[in-house]
Coordinates of C-alpha atoms in Angstrom, one line a residue:
Chain A
M1456 CA 0.0 0.0 0.0
K1457 CA 1.3 3.5 -0.9
I1458 CA 0.4 6.0 1.8
A1459 CA 1.0 9.8 1.8
V1460 CA 0.7 11.9 4.9
C1461 CA 0.5 15.7 4.6
I1462 CA 2.0 17.4 7.6
K1463 CA 2.3 21.0 8.9
R1464 CA 4.9 22.6 11.0
V1465 CA 3.3 24.7 13.8
P1466 CA 4.5 26.8 16.7
D1467 CA 4.4 25.1 20.2
M1468 CA 0.9 26.0 21.6
G1469 CA 2.3 26.4 25.1
A1470 CA 3.9 29.7 24.1
R1471 CA 2.8 33.2 25.0
F1472 CA 2.2 34.6 21.5
K1473 CA 3.1 38.0 20.2
I1474 CA 1.7 39.7 17.1
G1475 CA 4.1 40.5 14.3
A1476 CA 5.0 44.0 13.2
D1477 CA 2.6 43.8 10.3
G1478 CA -0.3 43.3 12.7
A1479 CA -1.5 40.2 10.7
S1480 CA 0.8 37.4 11.7
I1481 CA 2.3 35.7 14.7
D1482 CA 5.8 37.0 15.7
E1483 CA 7.9 33.8 15.4
T1484 CA 10.8 35.1 17.4
G1485 CA 11.7 32.7 20.1
L1486 CA 9.0 30.2 19.3
K1487 CA 9.6 26.5 19.2
F1488 CA 8.1 24.6 16.3
D1489 CA 7.0 21.0 15.8
M1490 CA 4.6 18.9 13.8
S1491 CA 0.9 19.6 14.5
D1492 CA -0.5 17.1 17.0
F1493 CA -3.1 15.7 14.6
D1494 CA -0.5 15.3 11.9
E1495 CA 1.7 13.3 14.3
W1496 CA -1.2 11.0 14.8
A1497 CA -1.7 10.7 11.1
V1498 CA 1.9 9.8 10.6
E1499 CA 1.6 7.2 13.4
A1500 CA -1.6 5.8 11.8
A1501 CA 0.2 5.5 8.4
L1502 CA 3.2 3.8 10.0
Q1503 CA 0.9 1.3 11.8
L1504 CA -1.0 0.6 8.6
A1505 CA 2.3 0.1 6.7
E1506 CA 3.5 -2.4 9.4
K1507 CA 0.3 -4.4 8.9
H1508 CA 0.4 -4.4 5.1
A1509 CA 3.7 -5.7 3.9
G1510 CA 5.4 -3.9 1.1
S1511 CA 3.8 -0.5 2.0
T1512 CA 5.6 2.8 1.8
V1513 CA 4.9 6.1 3.6
T1514 CA 5.7 9.4 2.0
V1515 CA 5.4 12.6 4.1
I1516 CA 4.7 16.0 2.4
S1517 CA 4.9 19.5 3.9
L1518 CA 4.4 22.9 2.4
G1519 CA 6.4 25.8 3.6
P1520 CA 9.9 27.4 3.9
D1521 CA 13.1 25.3 4.4
S1522 CA 12.4 25.1 8.1
V1523 CA 9.7 22.4 7.3
Q1524 CA 12.5 20.1 6.4
E1525 CA 13.2 19.7 10.1
T1526 CA 9.6 18.5 10.6
L1527 CA 9.8 16.2 7.6
R1528 CA 13.1 14.7 9.0
K1529 CA 11.2 14.0 12.2
A1530 CA 8.6 12.0 10.3
L1531 CA 11.4 10.2 8.5
A1532 CA 13.0 9.4 11.9
M1533 CA 9.6 8.1 13.1
G1534 CA 9.7 5.7 10.2
A1535 CA 8.4 7.3 7.0
D1536 CA 10.3 6.2 3.9
A1537 CA 10.5 9.4 1.8
A1538 CA 9.7 13.1 2.2
V1539 CA 8.7 16.0 -0.1
Q1540 CA 9.0 19.7 0.7
L1541 CA 6.7 21.9 -1.4
K1542 CA 8.7 25.1 -1.1
A1543 CA 6.8 28.3 -0.3
E1544 CA 7.6 31.4 1.7
S1545 CA 4.6 30.9 3.9
V1546 CA 1.3 28.9 4.2
P1547 CA -1.5 31.0 2.8
A1548 CA -4.9 31.2 4.6
G1549 CA -8.2 29.7 3.3
G1550 CA -6.8 26.3 2.4
F1551 CA -7.4 26.4 -1.3
A1552 CA -4.0 27.6 -2.5
V1553 CA -2.3 24.9 -0.3
A1554 CA -4.8 22.2 -1.5
Q1555 CA -4.0 23.0 -5.1
A1556 CA -0.3 22.6 -4.5
L1557 CA -0.7 19.4 -2.6
A1558 CA -3.1 18.0 -5.2
A1559 CA -0.6 18.7 -7.9
E1560 CA 2.0 16.8 -6.0
L1561 CA -0.3 13.9 -5.1
K1562 CA -2.1 13.5 -8.4
D1563 CA 0.3 11.2 -10.1
G1564 CA 1.8 9.6 -7.0
G1565 CA -0.3 6.5 -7.2
Y1566 CA -1.2 6.7 -3.5
D1567 CA -3.9 4.3 -2.1
L1568 CA -4.4 6.4 1.0
I1569 CA -3.7 10.1 1.6
L1570 CA -3.8 11.1 5.3
F1571 CA -4.1 14.5 7.0
G1572 CA -4.5 15.5 10.6
R1573 CA -8.1 16.7 11.3
L1574 CA -6.8 20.2 11.6
A1575 CA -3.6 22.2 12.1
V1576 CA -3.5 23.5 15.7
D1577 CA -2.2 26.9 14.6
S1578 CA -4.7 27.9 11.9
A1579 CA -7.4 25.7 13.4
A1580 CA -9.4 25.5 10.2
G1581 CA -9.4 21.8 9.1
I1582 CA -10.1 22.5 5.5
T1583 CA -7.2 21.3 3.4
G1584 CA -7.8 17.5 3.5
P1585 CA -11.3 17.5 2.1
M1586 CA -10.3 20.2 -0.5
V1587 CA -7.5 17.9 -1.8
A1588 CA -9.9 15.0 -2.0
E1589 CA -12.3 17.1 -4.1
L1590 CA -9.5 18.3 -6.4
L1591 CA -8.4 14.8 -6.9
G1592 CA -11.9 13.4 -7.2
L1593 CA -11.3 11.0 -4.4
P1594 CA -13.6 9.8 -1.7
C1595 CA -13.0 11.5 1.7
A1596 CA -13.6 10.5 5.2
T1597 CA -13.0 13.2 7.9
A1598 CA -12.2 13.2 11.6
L1599 CA -11.6 9.4 11.8
C1600 CA -11.0 8.0 15.2
K1601 CA -10.8 4.4 13.7
L1602 CA -9.5 3.3 10.3
D1603 CA -9.1 -0.2 9.0
V1604 CA -8.0 -1.2 5.5
Q1605 CA -9.2 -4.4 3.9
G1606 CA -7.7 -4.8 0.4
T1607 CA -9.1 -2.0 -1.8
S1608 CA -11.6 -0.7 0.7
A1609 CA -11.6 0.8 4.2
T1610 CA -13.9 1.3 7.1
G1611 CA -13.7 4.0 9.6
E1612 CA -15.5 5.6 12.5
R1613 CA -15.9 9.3 13.4
Q1614 CA -17.4 11.0 16.3
I1615 CA -20.1 13.6 15.5
E1616 CA -22.1 15.8 17.8
G1617 CA -23.9 13.4 20.0
G1618 CA -23.1 10.2 18.2
V1619 CA -20.7 8.0 16.2
E1620 CA -20.8 7.4 12.5
Q1621 CA -19.4 4.2 11.0
L1622 CA -18.2 4.7 7.4
A1623 CA -17.3 2.5 4.5
F1624 CA -15.4 3.7 1.4
P1625 CA -13.2 2.5 -1.4
L1626 CA -9.6 3.2 -1.9
P1627 CA -7.8 5.3 -3.1
A1628 CA -9.2 7.8 -0.6
V1629 CA -8.3 10.8 1.5
C1630 CA -8.8 10.6 5.3
T1631 CA -8.3 13.1 8.1
I1632 CA -7.3 11.7 11.4
D1633 CA -8.8 12.8 14.7
Q1634 CA -7.6 12.2 18.3
G1635 CA -8.2 8.7 19.5
L1636 CA -7.2 6.8 16.4
V1637 CA -3.8 6.1 17.8
V1638 CA -2.9 6.1 21.5
Q1639 CA 0.2 8.1 21.0
A1640 CA 2.6 9.0 18.2
R1641 CA 5.9 7.2 18.5
Y1642 CA 9.1 9.1 19.4
P1643 CA 11.9 8.9 16.9
S1644 CA 14.5 6.4 18.1
L1645 CA 18.2 7.2 17.9
K1646 CA 18.4 4.6 15.2
G1647 CA 15.5 6.2 13.4
I1648 CA 17.1 9.6 13.6
M1649 CA 20.3 8.2 12.1
A1650 CA 18.5 6.4 9.4
A1651 CA 16.4 9.5 8.5
K1652 CA 19.6 11.3 7.4
K1653 CA 19.9 8.9 4.5
K1654 CA 16.3 8.9 3.5
P1655 CA 15.3 10.9 0.4
L1656 CA 13.9 14.4 1.0
A1657 CA 13.0 16.1 -2.2
S1658 CA 12.4 19.9 -2.4
K1659 CA 10.4 21.5 -5.2
P1660 CA 8.5 24.7 -5.6
A1661 CA 4.9 24.6 -4.4
A1662 CA 2.4 25.3 -7.2
L1663 CA 0.2 27.5 -5.1
G1664 CA -3.1 28.4 -6.5
G1665 CA -5.4 31.3 -5.9
V1666 CA -6.0 32.6 -2.3
G1667 CA -9.4 34.2 -1.9
V1668 CA -9.2 34.4 1.9
T1669 CA -6.7 36.7 3.5
I1670 CA -5.8 37.4 7.1
T1671 CA -6.2 41.2 7.6
K1672 CA -5.4 41.4 11.3
M1673 CA -4.3 39.3 14.3
E1674 CA -4.8 40.3 17.9
L1675 CA -4.5 38.8 21.3
P1676 CA -7.8 38.0 23.0
A1677 CA -8.9 40.2 25.9
E1678 CA -7.7 38.7 29.1
R1679 CA -10.5 37.4 31.3
A1680 CA -11.2 39.6 34.3
A1681 CA -9.7 38.1 37.4
G1682 CA -12.3 35.9 39.2
R1683 CA -12.6 35.3 42.9
I1684 CA -12.6 32.4 45.3
V1685 CA -16.0 32.3 46.8
G1686 CA -14.9 30.2 49.7
E1687 CA -13.7 26.9 50.9
G1688 CA -15.6 23.6 51.1
A1689 CA -19.3 22.8 50.9
D1690 CA -20.1 25.8 53.1
A1691 CA -19.3 28.1 50.2
V1692 CA -22.0 26.6 47.9
P1693 CA -24.9 28.8 49.0
E1694 CA -22.9 31.9 48.2
L1695 CA -21.9 30.4 44.8
V1696 CA -25.5 29.7 44.0
R1697 CA -26.5 33.2 45.0
L1698 CA -23.9 34.7 42.8
L1699 CA -24.9 32.5 39.8
Q1700 CA -28.5 33.7 40.4
T1701 CA -28.0 37.4 41.1
E1702 CA -24.7 38.4 39.5
A1703 CA -24.1 36.1 36.6
K1704 CA -27.8 35.4 36.1
V1705 CA -27.2 32.0 34.7
L1706 CA -29.3 30.0 37.2
Chain B
M59 CA -28.3 42.1 -5.1
A60 CA -26.2 39.4 -3.6
N61 CA -27.8 36.3 -2.5
V62 CA -26.5 34.1 0.3
L63 CA -26.9 30.4 0.6
V64 CA -27.0 28.7 4.0
V65 CA -26.7 25.0 4.6
A66 CA -29.2 24.2 7.3
E67 CA -28.1 21.1 9.2
A68 CA -30.7 18.6 10.3
R69 CA -30.1 15.4 12.2
G70 CA -32.8 12.8 13.0
G71 CA -35.4 14.8 11.2
A72 CA -34.9 18.0 13.1
L73 CA -32.9 21.2 12.5
K74 CA -29.9 21.8 14.7
K75 CA -29.5 25.1 16.6
V76 CA -26.4 25.9 14.5
A77 CA -28.7 26.0 11.4
F78 CA -30.5 29.1 12.8
E79 CA -27.2 30.7 13.9
A80 CA -25.9 30.2 10.3
T81 CA -29.1 31.6 8.8
T82 CA -28.8 34.7 11.0
A83 CA -25.2 35.2 9.8
A84 CA -26.4 34.7 6.2
R85 CA -29.1 37.4 6.9
T86 CA -26.4 39.9 8.0
I87 CA -24.4 39.3 4.7
A88 CA -27.5 39.4 2.5
D89 CA -28.9 42.6 4.1
A90 CA -25.7 44.5 3.3
S91 CA -26.6 44.4 -0.3
G92 CA -30.3 43.8 -0.4
G93 CA -29.9 40.1 -1.3
Q94 CA -31.9 37.1 -0.3
V95 CA -31.1 34.3 2.0
H96 CA -31.6 30.9 0.4
A97 CA -31.5 27.9 2.7
V98 CA -30.7 24.3 1.7
L99 CA -32.4 21.7 3.9
V100 CA -31.5 18.1 3.1
G101 CA -33.0 15.0 4.7
A102 CA -35.3 12.0 4.5
P103 CA -38.9 12.6 3.3
G104 CA -40.7 14.7 5.9
I105 CA -37.8 17.1 6.5
A106 CA -39.8 19.8 4.7
A107 CA -41.8 20.2 7.9
E108 CA -38.8 21.9 9.4
A109 CA -38.6 24.6 6.7
S110 CA -40.9 27.1 8.3
K111 CA -38.5 27.5 11.3
L112 CA -35.8 28.7 8.8
G113 CA -38.2 31.3 7.5
A114 CA -38.7 32.5 11.1
T115 CA -35.0 33.1 11.5
G116 CA -34.5 34.9 8.3
A117 CA -34.6 32.6 5.2
D118 CA -36.4 34.1 2.2
V119 CA -36.5 30.8 0.4
V120 CA -35.9 27.2 1.6
H121 CA -34.8 24.7 -0.9
V122 CA -35.9 21.3 0.4
C123 CA -34.1 18.2 -0.9
E124 CA -35.8 15.0 0.3
H125 CA -34.6 11.5 -0.4
P126 CA -34.9 8.3 1.5
A127 CA -31.2 7.7 1.3
L128 CA -30.5 11.0 2.9
E129 CA -31.7 9.9 6.3
Q130 CA -27.9 9.5 6.9
F131 CA -25.4 12.2 6.3
D132 CA -23.9 11.9 2.8
A133 CA -21.1 14.4 2.2
E134 CA -20.7 13.8 -1.5
V135 CA -24.4 14.3 -2.2
L136 CA -24.7 17.3 0.1
A137 CA -21.5 19.0 -1.3
A138 CA -22.7 18.5 -4.9
T139 CA -26.2 19.7 -4.1
V140 CA -25.0 22.8 -2.3
A141 CA -22.5 23.7 -5.0
A142 CA -25.3 23.4 -7.6
A143 CA -27.7 25.4 -5.5
A144 CA -25.0 28.1 -5.1
G145 CA -24.9 28.4 -8.8
A146 CA -28.6 28.4 -9.3
T147 CA -29.2 31.1 -6.7
A148 CA -26.2 33.2 -7.8
A149 CA -25.0 33.1 -4.3
R150 CA -22.0 35.3 -3.4
A151 CA -21.6 33.6 0.0
I152 CA -22.3 30.2 1.4
V153 CA -22.6 29.9 5.2
V154 CA -22.3 26.5 6.8
G155 CA -22.4 25.5 10.6
G156 CA -19.0 24.3 11.7
T157 CA -20.2 21.0 13.0
A158 CA -18.6 17.6 12.0
M159 CA -20.9 17.7 9.0
G160 CA -20.1 21.4 8.1
Q161 CA -16.4 20.9 8.5
D162 CA -16.7 18.0 6.1
I163 CA -18.7 19.5 3.3
A164 CA -17.7 23.2 3.4
P165 CA -14.1 22.6 2.0
R166 CA -15.5 20.3 -0.6
V167 CA -18.0 22.9 -1.8
A168 CA -15.3 25.5 -1.8
A169 CA -13.0 23.3 -3.9
K170 CA -15.8 22.7 -6.3
L171 CA -16.2 26.4 -6.7
G172 CA -12.5 27.1 -6.7
V173 CA -12.3 29.2 -3.6
G174 CA -11.0 29.0 0.0
V175 CA -12.9 28.7 3.2
A176 CA -13.0 31.3 6.0
A177 CA -13.4 28.7 8.8
D178 CA -14.7 28.7 12.3
A179 CA -16.2 32.2 12.5
T180 CA -17.2 33.6 15.9
E181 CA -18.3 36.8 14.3
V182 CA -19.5 37.6 10.9
T183 CA -19.7 41.2 9.7
M184 CA -19.6 43.2 6.5
D185 CA -17.0 45.8 5.7
G186 CA -18.4 47.6 2.6
D187 CA -18.5 44.8 0.1
A188 CA -16.2 42.4 1.9
I189 CA -17.3 39.7 4.3
V190 CA -15.2 39.8 7.4
I191 CA -15.0 37.1 10.0
R192 CA -13.2 36.7 13.3
H193 CA -11.7 33.3 14.0
P194 CA -9.9 32.2 17.2
M195 CA -6.8 30.3 16.2
A196 CA -3.8 28.8 18.0
T197 CA -6.0 27.3 20.7
G198 CA -7.8 30.6 21.1
K199 CA -4.6 32.5 22.0
V200 CA -4.8 34.6 18.9
I201 CA -7.9 36.1 17.2
A202 CA -7.5 36.5 13.4
T203 CA -9.6 38.7 11.3
L204 CA -10.1 37.2 7.8
A205 CA -11.6 38.8 4.7
A206 CA -13.1 36.6 2.1
S207 CA -12.9 37.9 -1.5
G208 CA -13.4 36.2 -4.8
P209 CA -16.6 35.3 -6.6
V210 CA -18.1 33.4 -3.8
A211 CA -17.1 33.2 -0.1
V212 CA -17.5 29.9 1.9
I213 CA -17.8 30.5 5.6
T214 CA -18.2 28.1 8.5
V215 CA -19.6 29.4 11.7
R216 CA -18.7 28.1 15.2
P217 CA -21.7 26.4 16.8
G218 CA -23.0 28.4 19.7
A219 CA -20.9 31.5 19.0
L220 CA -23.5 33.5 17.0
A221 CA -26.9 34.8 18.1
V222 CA -30.1 33.5 16.5
G223 CA -32.1 36.3 14.9
T224 CA -35.8 36.8 15.1
E225 CA -36.3 38.7 11.8
A226 CA -38.8 36.5 10.0
R227 CA -38.9 36.2 6.2
A228 CA -41.2 34.3 3.9
G229 CA -39.3 31.0 3.9
T230 CA -40.9 30.0 0.7
V231 CA -40.4 26.3 0.1
Q232 CA -39.0 25.1 -3.2
S233 CA -38.1 21.5 -3.9
L234 CA -34.6 20.7 -4.8
A235 CA -33.3 17.5 -6.4
P236 CA -30.1 16.0 -5.2
A237 CA -27.3 17.0 -7.6
L238 CA -25.8 13.5 -7.3
D239 CA -27.6 10.2 -7.1
P240 CA -27.1 9.0 -3.5
A241 CA -26.5 5.5 -4.9
A242 CA -23.4 6.8 -6.6
S243 CA -21.9 8.2 -3.4
R244 CA -18.7 6.4 -2.4
V245 CA -18.5 7.1 1.3
K246 CA -21.4 5.4 3.1
V247 CA -22.5 5.9 6.6
T248 CA -23.2 2.2 7.5
K249 CA -24.3 2.9 11.0
L250 CA -25.1 5.9 13.3
T251 CA -25.0 5.3 17.1
T252 CA -26.3 8.2 19.0
G253 CA -25.3 9.0 22.6
G254 CA -27.4 8.3 25.6
G255 CA -31.1 9.2 25.5
G256 CA -31.7 12.9 25.3
K257 CA -28.1 13.8 26.2
L258 CA -27.4 17.3 25.2
D259 CA -24.9 18.1 22.6
L260 CA -21.8 19.9 23.9
A261 CA -22.0 22.5 21.0
E262 CA -25.5 23.4 21.8
A263 CA -25.9 23.2 25.5
P264 CA -26.2 26.5 27.4
V265 CA -24.5 24.8 30.4
V266 CA -21.5 22.5 30.3
V267 CA -20.3 20.6 33.4
S268 CA -16.9 19.0 32.9
G269 CA -14.9 16.6 35.0
G270 CA -11.2 15.9 35.3
R271 CA -8.7 13.7 37.2
G272 CA -9.8 15.3 40.4
L273 CA -12.7 12.9 40.3
K274 CA -10.2 10.1 41.0
A275 CA -12.2 7.2 39.3
P276 CA -14.4 6.8 36.3
E277 CA -17.4 5.8 38.5
N278 CA -17.2 9.2 40.2
F279 CA -18.2 10.9 37.0
K280 CA -21.8 10.3 38.1
L281 CA -21.3 13.4 40.4
V282 CA -20.8 15.4 37.2
E283 CA -23.7 13.8 35.5
E284 CA -26.0 14.5 38.4
L285 CA -25.0 18.1 38.5
A286 CA -25.6 18.4 34.8
D287 CA -29.1 16.8 35.3
A288 CA -29.8 19.3 38.1
F289 CA -29.3 22.2 35.6
G290 CA -31.6 20.4 33.2
N291 CA -29.9 22.1 30.2
A292 CA -26.3 20.9 30.6
A293 CA -24.0 18.7 28.6
V294 CA -21.1 16.7 30.2
G295 CA -17.5 17.4 29.1
A296 CA -14.2 16.0 30.2
T297 CA -10.4 16.8 30.1
R298 CA -8.0 15.0 27.8
A299 CA -6.5 13.1 30.8
V300 CA -9.8 11.6 31.5
T301 CA -10.7 10.7 27.9
D302 CA -7.2 9.3 27.3
D303 CA -7.7 7.0 30.3
G304 CA -11.0 5.8 28.8
W305 CA -13.2 7.2 31.5
R306 CA -15.2 9.1 28.9
P307 CA -15.3 9.0 25.1
H308 CA -13.0 11.2 23.1
S309 CA -16.0 13.1 21.8
D310 CA -16.6 14.5 25.2
Q311 CA -13.1 16.1 25.4
I312 CA -12.9 19.8 25.8
G313 CA -9.7 21.4 24.8
Q314 CA -7.0 22.2 22.2
T315 CA -7.4 18.8 20.4
G316 CA -11.0 18.3 21.4
R317 CA -14.2 20.3 21.3
Q318 CA -14.3 24.1 21.8
V319 CA -17.3 25.3 23.7
A320 CA -18.6 28.7 24.8
P321 CA -21.7 28.1 27.0
N322 CA -23.3 30.6 29.3
L323 CA -22.0 28.6 32.2
Y324 CA -19.1 26.2 32.4
V325 CA -18.5 24.3 35.6
A326 CA -15.0 22.7 35.9
V327 CA -15.1 19.9 38.5
G328 CA -11.7 18.5 39.7
I329 CA -9.9 20.2 36.7
S330 CA -6.5 21.8 37.2
G331 CA -6.8 24.0 34.1
A332 CA -3.9 23.0 31.9
I333 CA -3.7 25.4 29.0
Q334 CA -4.8 22.7 26.6
H335 CA -8.1 22.4 28.4
V336 CA -8.6 26.1 28.9
A337 CA -8.2 26.5 25.1
G338 CA -11.5 24.7 24.8
M339 CA -13.5 26.7 27.3
R340 CA -12.0 30.1 27.9
N341 CA -14.8 31.8 25.9
S342 CA -17.5 30.6 28.1
K343 CA -19.5 33.4 29.5
T344 CA -19.3 32.4 33.2
I345 CA -16.8 29.9 34.5
V346 CA -17.1 28.1 37.9
A347 CA -14.2 26.0 39.2
I348 CA -14.2 23.5 42.0
N349 CA -10.8 22.2 42.9
K350 CA -8.9 21.1 46.0
D351 CA -5.7 23.0 45.0
K352 CA -6.1 26.7 45.6
D353 CA -3.1 27.4 43.3
A354 CA -4.7 25.4 40.4
P355 CA -4.5 27.5 37.2
I356 CA -8.2 26.9 36.6
F357 CA -8.9 29.6 39.3
K358 CA -7.1 32.1 37.0
V359 CA -9.8 31.8 34.4
A360 CA -12.7 31.1 36.6
D361 CA -15.2 33.8 37.6
Y362 CA -16.1 32.0 40.7
G363 CA -14.1 29.3 42.5
I364 CA -14.6 27.1 45.5
V365 CA -11.5 25.4 47.0
G366 CA -12.1 22.0 48.6
D367 CA -13.1 18.5 48.2
V368 CA -15.2 17.9 45.1
F369 CA -16.9 14.9 46.8
E370 CA -18.4 17.2 49.4
I371 CA -18.9 20.3 47.3
V372 CA -20.5 18.9 44.2
P373 CA -23.4 17.0 45.9
K374 CA -24.3 20.1 47.8
F375 CA -24.1 22.2 44.7
T376 CA -26.3 19.7 42.8
E377 CA -28.9 19.8 45.6
M378 CA -28.9 23.6 45.7
V379 CA -29.2 23.9 41.9
K380 CA -32.1 21.6 42.0
A381 CA -33.8 23.6 44.7
A382 CA -33.1 26.9 42.9
R383 CA -34.6 25.5 39.7
A384 CA -37.7 24.1 41.6
Q385 CA -38.4 27.6 42.9
R386 CA -38.6 29.2 39.5

């Protein structure tokens, strides 16, 4: 089975963010970067499928500046076989430009399965995967928390508001991976890190398409006003209930 | 004259609240240029009975697409039908509720039309001719303002974030055929299992009661459930630590990698308040925290906190909430 995983390099969400001088970007000074959580789970899912289906290969693809090579190397160290950087100065908003570039790269790759994380934790949009599926004319199953491949078809499960949907679809297909599909993504071993240095990493210009959606401003959210400790223990409950009724008016 | 198309999500034969929120956002966009709001309502035969509710929240026309196979969600049929309806109504914008369904179909519709998506809007406004949305990104630590240009704008709106309007319009019903034969659809929903009877959806509930590791064992989650029942309009959430340990399903997880909620009242029970959790609930209007550690970070975001043993405090809180509601 030939599997591709599209991954994104994102800032560590634990950071205290600052807005860039242009007022429409995150100031990257001092930030640490890593693979988006959902994308790590997608890589892990791909590696597990490859282990189950002999003769499989896993190719990881990332769009962005040369710094994404570090993220691609990490995926190679985890066990992916080959990597492709689609070189672009930055990752445009709206998903469509990126989807076009990815689709152009994936189109003739002969992939049976193309995986994405459900969303990138920085832009938090979750739109690129289904767009790529549409551009390639492939079936698409989103937000999977279970995925099994049987020959040329697959079954999956996704959690929706108030329920769980079980899905069946033919391959080739595009899937986006949600939390819960894998327990944890593996850490690159020392052996994996050494091996990754010798694995192929191709770099080519990204064929970015039109944009249509632009970020005009970024700002930090207003801080929540400091709250108060109503009291200690069960004795504080009457005062809490009173405040919820008279002050917050939510009860 | 710029028309706006809204995808009105229905599940189990009934419209979801987000459908009305999306219709209201569509009304805002349409009113800026004197256009009409066209809603697309898809479901099994009988779904047309829901159409008048869309008129009541601002839809001028409701295009009803009924088909026995559309009892279950079908992304391919829905995306094709919405894209076709966008063309037929000369829509300059398409508004979709950002649910599991909406997140699935909006990018497909956009790709069919050759445009991007302005995703997960918590505000939708017009700036002259441009549609402007606000979107919390990076786990809510940064708020981005996005402008959608191009021939048609595709927007998803975060469930629960937008108000439901009361400006009624005709809601004239027109029938719409599926643009794709459901039999030709490749991705099939083979089974839908719904959560416990009448349990409220996290995205729609006005109150969310969440539990964390402080509950010590999965069986103690009944304290959280009882408190939620006492409110009568509450959904139950959980932290990632708890869902990872299998105490609760992953779908109940609130946080950076789970659901993002903004209810009127959020009650955090035995939750320390790791940034990953706070990312999923910091936009709640009122936050209550009950935790034994007075230095827990959850008290920094909580409006009201009680320090102490959740096993003593929560049953008392449940009892008093019941009493308060009984008095109304």
